PDB file of C-alpha atoms in Angstrom:
ATOM      1  CA  UNK A   1       4.918 -22.999  26.116  1.00  0.00           C
ATOM      2  CA  UNK A   2       5.507 -19.842  23.853  1.00  0.00           C
ATOM      3  CA  UNK A   3       2.968 -17.144  23.859  1.00  0.00           C
ATOM      4  CA  UNK A   4       2.163 -14.756  21.025  1.00  0.00           C
ATOM      5  CA  UNK A   5       1.271 -11.195  21.589  1.00  0.00           C
ATOM      6  CA  UNK A   6      -1.384  -9.636  19.928  1.00  0.00           C
ATOM      7  CA  UNK A   7      -0.684  -7.380  16.871  1.00  0.00           C
ATOM      8  CA  UNK A   8      -0.429  -3.671  17.514  1.00  0.00           C
ATOM      9  CA  UNK A   9      -2.615  -1.658  15.626  1.00  0.00           C
ATOM     10  CA  UNK A  10      -1.070   1.684  14.599  1.00  0.00           C
ATOM     11  CA  UNK A  11      -3.962   4.129  15.463  1.00  0.00           C
ATOM     12  CA  UNK A  12      -2.933   7.762  16.141  1.00  0.00           C
ATOM     13  CA  UNK A  13       0.321   6.950  17.649  1.00  0.00           C
ATOM     14  CA  UNK A  14       2.372   9.974  18.876  1.00  0.00           C
ATOM     15  CA  UNK A  15       5.358   8.609  17.411  1.00  0.00           C
ATOM     16  CA  UNK A  16       6.462   6.841  14.209  1.00  0.00           C
ATOM     17  CA  UNK A  17       5.210   3.493  13.675  1.00  0.00           C
ATOM     18  CA  UNK A  18       6.760   0.711  11.454  1.00  0.00           C
ATOM     19  CA  UNK A  19       5.098  -2.312   9.770  1.00  0.00           C
ATOM     20  CA  UNK A  20       6.986  -4.635   7.737  1.00  0.00           C
ATOM     21  CA  UNK A  21       5.666  -5.781   4.365  1.00  0.00           C
ATOM     22  CA  UNK A  22       6.254  -9.132   2.676  1.00  0.00           C
ATOM     23  CA  UNK A  23       4.701 -12.138   0.617  1.00  0.00           C
ATOM     24  CA  UNK A  24       6.743 -14.523   2.696  1.00  0.00           C
ATOM     25  CA  UNK A  25       5.421 -14.121   6.428  1.00  0.00           C
ATOM     26  CA  UNK A  26       5.067 -17.566   8.070  1.00  0.00           C
ATOM     27  CA  UNK A  27       1.441 -16.953   9.377  1.00  0.00           C
ATOM     28  CA  UNK A  28       0.308 -16.505   5.948  1.00  0.00           C
ATOM     29  CA  UNK A  29       0.093 -18.592   2.837  1.00  0.00           C
ATOM     30  CA  UNK A  30       3.035 -17.989   0.415  1.00  0.00           C
ATOM     31  CA  UNK A  31       2.109 -15.145  -1.952  1.00  0.00           C
ATOM     32  CA  UNK A  32      -0.144 -13.358   0.331  1.00  0.00           C
ATOM     33  CA  UNK A  33       0.830  -9.957   0.925  1.00  0.00           C
ATOM     34  CA  UNK A  34       1.127  -9.022   4.528  1.00  0.00           C
ATOM     35  CA  UNK A  35       1.822  -6.254   7.184  1.00  0.00           C
ATOM     36  CA  UNK A  36       3.477  -7.249  10.219  1.00  0.00           C
ATOM     37  CA  UNK A  37       4.351  -5.284  13.400  1.00  0.00           C
ATOM     38  CA  UNK A  38       7.697  -5.336  15.003  1.00  0.00           C
ATOM     39  CA  UNK A  39       6.944  -8.752  16.862  1.00  0.00           C
ATOM     40  CA  UNK A  40       6.081 -10.420  13.511  1.00  0.00           C
ATOM     41  CA  UNK A  41       2.483 -10.400  14.143  1.00  0.00           C
ATOM     42  CA  UNK A  42       0.345  -9.749  11.020  1.00  0.00           C
ATOM     43  CA  UNK A  43      -1.646  -6.600  11.226  1.00  0.00           C
ATOM     44  CA  UNK A  44      -3.155  -6.274   7.791  1.00  0.00           C
ATOM     45  CA  UNK A  45      -3.192  -8.751   4.634  1.00  0.00           C
ATOM     46  CA  UNK A  46      -4.136  -8.450   1.170  1.00  0.00           C
ATOM     47  CA  UNK A  47      -6.141 -10.936  -0.788  1.00  0.00           C
ATOM     48  CA  UNK A  48      -6.408 -10.603  -4.777  1.00  0.00           C
ATOM     49  CA  UNK A  49      -9.118 -12.328  -6.475  1.00  0.00           C
ATOM     50  CA  UNK A  50     -10.600 -12.565  -9.988  1.00  0.00           C
ATOM     51  CA  UNK A  51     -13.783 -10.419 -10.076  1.00  0.00           C
ATOM     52  CA  UNK A  52     -16.579 -10.031 -12.782  1.00  0.00           C
ATOM     53  CA  UNK A  53     -17.286  -6.694 -11.698  1.00  0.00           C
ATOM     54  CA  UNK A  54     -17.340  -4.055 -14.467  1.00  0.00           C
ATOM     55  CA  UNK A  55     -14.497  -2.240 -12.550  1.00  0.00           C
ATOM     56  CA  UNK A  56     -11.704  -4.634 -13.659  1.00  0.00           C
ATOM     57  CA  UNK A  57     -10.785  -8.501 -13.769  1.00  0.00           C
ATOM     58  CA  UNK A  58      -8.744  -8.248 -10.406  1.00  0.00           C
ATOM     59  CA  UNK A  59      -9.996  -7.171  -6.992  1.00  0.00           C
ATOM     60  CA  UNK A  60      -7.690  -6.710  -3.835  1.00  0.00           C
ATOM     61  CA  UNK A  61      -9.160  -6.947  -0.458  1.00  0.00           C
ATOM     62  CA  UNK A  62      -7.556  -5.300   2.412  1.00  0.00           C
ATOM     63  CA  UNK A  63      -8.308  -7.200   5.658  1.00  0.00           C
ATOM     64  CA  UNK A  64      -7.386  -6.706   9.363  1.00  0.00           C
ATOM     65  CA  UNK A  65      -5.346  -9.757  11.056  1.00  0.00           C
ATOM     66  CA  UNK A  66      -8.392 -11.508  12.125  1.00  0.00           C
ATOM     67  CA  UNK A  67      -9.800 -11.496   8.588  1.00  0.00           C
ATOM     68  CA  UNK A  68     -12.310  -8.620   8.678  1.00  0.00           C
ATOM     69  CA  UNK A  69     -12.664  -6.934   5.530  1.00  0.00           C
ATOM     70  CA  UNK A  70     -11.687  -3.160   5.559  1.00  0.00           C
ATOM     71  CA  UNK A  71     -11.391  -1.779   2.103  1.00  0.00           C
ATOM     72  CA  UNK A  72     -12.094  -3.483  -1.454  1.00  0.00           C
ATOM     73  CA  UNK A  73      -9.745  -2.191  -4.141  1.00  0.00           C
ATOM     74  CA  UNK A  74     -10.993  -2.041  -7.769  1.00  0.00           C
ATOM     75  CA  UNK A  75      -8.491  -0.882 -10.494  1.00  0.00           C
ATOM     76  CA  UNK A  76      -9.422   0.538 -13.761  1.00  0.00           C
ATOM     77  CA  UNK A  77      -8.089  -0.069 -17.362  1.00  0.00           C
ATOM     78  CA  UNK A  78      -6.643   3.725 -17.421  1.00  0.00           C
ATOM     79  CA  UNK A  79      -4.524   3.046 -14.290  1.00  0.00           C
ATOM     80  CA  UNK A  80      -6.913   4.618 -11.528  1.00  0.00           C
ATOM     81  CA  UNK A  81      -8.385   2.861  -8.636  1.00  0.00           C
ATOM     82  CA  UNK A  82     -11.379   3.087  -6.210  1.00  0.00           C
ATOM     83  CA  UNK A  83     -11.628   2.082  -2.579  1.00  0.00           C
ATOM     84  CA  UNK A  84     -14.885   0.901  -0.888  1.00  0.00           C
ATOM     85  CA  UNK A  85     -15.597   0.274   2.554  1.00  0.00           C
ATOM     86  CA  UNK A  86     -15.568  -3.509   3.568  1.00  0.00           C
ATOM     87  CA  UNK A  87     -16.260  -6.170   1.089  1.00  0.00           C
ATOM     88  CA  UNK A  88     -19.833  -5.046   0.085  1.00  0.00           C
ATOM     89  CA  UNK A  89     -19.133  -4.271  -3.667  1.00  0.00           C
ATOM     90  CA  UNK A  90     -19.104  -0.973  -5.404  1.00  0.00           C
ATOM     91  CA  UNK A  91     -21.005   0.690  -2.262  1.00  0.00           C
ATOM     92  CA  UNK A  92     -19.764   3.177   0.325  1.00  0.00           C
ATOM     93  CA  UNK A  93     -16.793   4.688  -1.903  1.00  0.00           C
ATOM     94  CA  UNK A  94     -13.956   5.832   0.328  1.00  0.00           C
ATOM     95  CA  UNK A  95     -11.580   7.384  -2.134  1.00  0.00           C
ATOM     96  CA  UNK A  96     -10.277   7.413  -5.742  1.00  0.00           C
ATOM     97  CA  UNK A  97      -6.761   7.105  -6.971  1.00  0.00           C
ATOM     98  CA  UNK A  98      -5.465   8.635 -10.496  1.00  0.00           C
ATOM     99  CA  UNK A  99      -2.321   7.541 -11.829  1.00  0.00           C
ATOM    100  CA  UNK A 100      -0.644  10.740 -13.129  1.00  0.00           C
ATOM    101  CA  UNK A 101       2.956   9.465 -13.791  1.00  0.00           C
ATOM    102  CA  UNK A 102       4.295   6.046 -14.360  1.00  0.00           C
ATOM    103  CA  UNK A 103       7.880   5.426 -15.397  1.00  0.00           C
ATOM    104  CA  UNK A 104      10.670   3.060 -14.369  1.00  0.00           C
ATOM    105  CA  UNK A 105      12.095   5.471 -11.749  1.00  0.00           C
ATOM    106  CA  UNK A 106       9.072   7.487 -10.536  1.00  0.00           C
ATOM    107  CA  UNK A 107       5.266   6.629 -10.191  1.00  0.00           C
ATOM    108  CA  UNK A 108       2.875   9.410  -8.967  1.00  0.00           C
ATOM    109  CA  UNK A 109      -0.617   8.957  -7.770  1.00  0.00           C
ATOM    110  CA  UNK A 110      -3.255  11.554  -6.639  1.00  0.00           C
ATOM    111  CA  UNK A 111      -5.816  10.462  -4.028  1.00  0.00           C
ATOM    112  CA  UNK A 112      -9.132  12.040  -3.713  1.00  0.00           C
ATOM    113  CA  UNK A 113     -11.104  11.354  -0.493  1.00  0.00           C
ATOM    114  CA  UNK A 114     -14.849  11.426  -0.812  1.00  0.00           C
ATOM    115  CA  UNK A 115     -15.443  12.815   2.767  1.00  0.00           C
ATOM    116  CA  UNK A 116     -13.383  15.878   1.711  1.00  0.00           C
ATOM    117  CA  UNK A 117     -14.841  16.301  -1.443  1.00  0.00           C
ATOM    118  CA  UNK A 118     -18.531  16.119  -0.740  1.00  0.00           C
ATOM    119  CA  UNK A 119     -20.455  19.028  -2.043  1.00  0.00           C
ATOM    120  CA  UNK A 120     -17.798  20.353  -4.138  1.00  0.00           C
ATOM    121  CA  UNK A 121     -18.155  20.838  -8.042  1.00  0.00           C
ATOM    122  CA  UNK A 122     -14.503  20.023  -8.652  1.00  0.00           C
ATOM    123  CA  UNK A 123     -12.396  17.109  -7.124  1.00  0.00           C
ATOM    124  CA  UNK A 124      -9.367  18.350  -5.276  1.00  0.00           C
ATOM    125  CA  UNK A 125      -6.344  16.126  -4.452  1.00  0.00           C
ATOM    126  CA  UNK A 126      -5.990  15.408  -0.659  1.00  0.00           C
ATOM    127  CA  UNK A 127      -3.155  12.960  -0.755  1.00  0.00           C
ATOM    128  CA  UNK A 128      -0.204  12.292  -3.222  1.00  0.00           C
ATOM    129  CA  UNK A 129       1.920   9.046  -3.451  1.00  0.00           C
ATOM    130  CA  UNK A 130       5.291   9.444  -5.024  1.00  0.00           C
ATOM    131  CA  UNK A 131       8.080   7.074  -5.379  1.00  0.00           C
ATOM    132  CA  UNK A 132       9.874   4.422  -7.294  1.00  0.00           C
ATOM    133  CA  UNK A 133       8.269   0.782  -7.699  1.00  0.00           C
ATOM    134  CA  UNK A 134      11.468  -0.866  -8.374  1.00  0.00           C
ATOM    135  CA  UNK A 135      12.937   0.204  -5.143  1.00  0.00           C
ATOM    136  CA  UNK A 136      10.024  -0.385  -3.122  1.00  0.00           C
ATOM    137  CA  UNK A 137      10.136   3.356  -2.116  1.00  0.00           C
ATOM    138  CA  UNK A 138       7.044   5.849  -1.830  1.00  0.00           C
ATOM    139  CA  UNK A 139       6.100   8.746   0.320  1.00  0.00           C
ATOM    140  CA  UNK A 140       2.489   9.815   1.035  1.00  0.00           C
ATOM    141  CA  UNK A 141       2.089  13.580   1.385  1.00  0.00           C
ATOM    142  CA  UNK A 142      -0.737  15.589   2.689  1.00  0.00           C
ATOM    143  CA  UNK A 143       0.064  18.975   1.591  1.00  0.00           C
ATOM    144  CA  UNK A 144       3.616  19.440   2.425  1.00  0.00           C
ATOM    145  CA  UNK A 145       3.385  16.916   5.484  1.00  0.00           C
ATOM    146  CA  UNK A 146       4.731  13.502   4.984  1.00  0.00           C
ATOM    147  CA  UNK A 147       1.891  10.823   6.295  1.00  0.00           C
ATOM    148  CA  UNK A 148       3.926   7.810   5.696  1.00  0.00           C
ATOM    149  CA  UNK A 149       6.985   6.254   3.751  1.00  0.00           C
ATOM    150  CA  UNK A 150       8.318   2.873   2.548  1.00  0.00           C
ATOM    151  CA  UNK A 151      12.026   1.848   2.293  1.00  0.00           C
ATOM    152  CA  UNK A 152      14.111  -1.098   1.645  1.00  0.00           C
ATOM    153  CA  UNK A 153      15.629  -3.120   4.741  1.00  0.00           C
ATOM    154  CA  UNK A 154      19.398  -2.101   4.252  1.00  0.00           C
ATOM    155  CA  UNK A 155      21.842  -3.964   6.556  1.00  0.00           C
ATOM    156  CA  UNK A 156      25.524  -3.210   7.342  1.00  0.00           C
ATOM    157  CA  UNK A 157      28.134  -4.843   5.162  1.00  0.00           C
ATOM    158  CA  UNK A 158      25.549  -6.154   2.742  1.00  0.00           C
ATOM    159  CA  UNK A 159      26.173  -5.332  -0.932  1.00  0.00           C
ATOM    160  CA  UNK A 160      22.832  -6.737  -2.315  1.00  0.00           C
ATOM    161  CA  UNK A 161      19.363  -5.585  -0.755  1.00  0.00           C
ATOM    162  CA  UNK A 162      16.458  -7.913  -1.233  1.00  0.00           C
ATOM    163  CA  UNK A 163      13.174  -6.308  -2.292  1.00  0.00           C
ATOM    164  CA  UNK A 164      10.892  -9.203  -1.066  1.00  0.00           C
ATOM    165  CA  UNK A 165      10.431  -7.254   2.252  1.00  0.00           C
ATOM    166  CA  UNK A 166      10.567  -3.572   3.215  1.00  0.00           C
ATOM    167  CA  UNK A 167       9.530  -1.110   5.912  1.00  0.00           C
ATOM    168  CA  UNK A 168       6.400   1.115   6.025  1.00  0.00           C
ATOM    169  CA  UNK A 169       6.877   3.764   8.499  1.00  0.00           C
ATOM    170  CA  UNK A 170       3.641   5.805   9.501  1.00  0.00           C
ATOM    171  CA  UNK A 171       4.328   9.247  11.077  1.00  0.00           C
ATOM    172  CA  UNK A 172       1.795  10.768  13.376  1.00  0.00           C
ATOM    173  CA  UNK A 173      -1.447  11.972  11.709  1.00  0.00           C
ATOM    174  CA  UNK A 174      -4.977  11.893  11.580  1.00  0.00           C
ATOM    175  CA  UNK A 175      -4.947   9.735   8.607  1.00  0.00           C
ATOM    176  CA  UNK A 176      -6.717   6.143   9.116  1.00  0.00           C
ATOM    177  CA  UNK A 177      -3.869   3.563   9.217  1.00  0.00           C
ATOM    178  CA  UNK A 178      -5.935   1.159   6.938  1.00  0.00           C
ATOM    179  CA  UNK A 179      -6.020   4.058   4.381  1.00  0.00           C
ATOM    180  CA  UNK A 180      -2.319   4.468   4.373  1.00  0.00           C
ATOM    181  CA  UNK A 181      -1.917   0.717   3.839  1.00  0.00           C
ATOM    182  CA  UNK A 182      -4.675   0.487   1.013  1.00  0.00           C
ATOM    183  CA  UNK A 183      -2.309   3.182  -0.808  1.00  0.00           C
ATOM    184  CA  UNK A 184       0.662   1.463  -0.334  1.00  0.00           C
ATOM    185  CA  UNK A 185      -0.795  -1.669  -1.934  1.00  0.00           C
ATOM    186  CA  UNK A 186      -2.296   0.386  -4.875  1.00  0.00           C
ATOM    187  CA  UNK A 187       1.422   1.891  -5.341  1.00  0.00           C
ATOM    188  CA  UNK A 188       2.712  -1.801  -5.407  1.00  0.00           C
ATOM    189  CA  UNK A 189       0.129  -2.842  -8.017  1.00  0.00           C
ATOM    190  CA  UNK A 190       0.654   0.387 -10.107  1.00  0.00           C
ATOM    191  CA  UNK A 191       4.139  -0.321 -11.137  1.00  0.00           C
ATOM    192  CA  UNK A 192       5.183  -0.376 -14.949  1.00  0.00           C
ATOM    193  CA  UNK A 193       4.054  -3.734 -16.084  1.00  0.00           C
ATOM    194  CA  UNK A 194       7.026  -4.330 -18.494  1.00  0.00           C
ATOM    195  CA  UNK A 195       9.559  -3.952 -15.763  1.00  0.00           C
ATOM    196  CA  UNK A 196       7.815  -6.475 -13.330  1.00  0.00           C
ATOM    197  CA  UNK A 197       9.821  -9.170 -14.540  1.00  0.00           C
ATOM    198  CA  UNK A 198      12.708  -7.491 -12.554  1.00  0.00           C
ATOM    199  CA  UNK A 199      10.821  -7.668  -9.425  1.00  0.00           C
ATOM    200  CA  UNK A 200      12.675 -10.628  -7.869  1.00  0.00           C
ATOM    201  CA  UNK A 201      16.081  -9.000  -8.647  1.00  0.00           C
ATOM    202  CA  UNK A 202      17.747  -7.498  -5.652  1.00  0.00           C
ATOM    203  CA  UNK A 203      19.340  -4.148  -5.656  1.00  0.00           C
ATOM    204  CA  UNK A 204      23.140  -3.473  -5.343  1.00  0.00           C
ATOM    205  CA  UNK A 205      24.506  -0.683  -3.091  1.00  0.00           C
TER     206      UNK A 205
END
């Protein structure tokens, strides 16, 4: 009888750690965004649902593999986002994200952590997310240091690269992995809407 190993949680690992991102994981309903470890075990998953909240019509919830709510994500009409702890609505604000640039070839987000800005009159940017939505490629920076990167799954002797699955590499840092995953989710949802019709088209190399 086959056994399934427990998912590996990437908490403060001393070496880079990969998660594989897709909406086609066998362990999840089709269309549910999942983050799996190298053994194929789901570590995080994302549920999107309609919400009557004043923030927006769509809410995303980041869950641990067992279903425990970690972060609730609320978008605003101006392209900004807020992340709250757990699934308790608009309480326990963790971070704010401001979209500063959205083009077909480049998206830039600035992240403001509540814990780092308490008592300050003016908010300071703690993390930046810069990348290209179409190529599923982004880099999360803290100052000049790289916290995490996403990249497509290139294969030898394959001309076209699918964008339905990509890799998230987390580098050793003190940042909470669930925060990193939440920022990747926001990056994916913050792409230029007029180009989303192209999302299923593979990239030729």
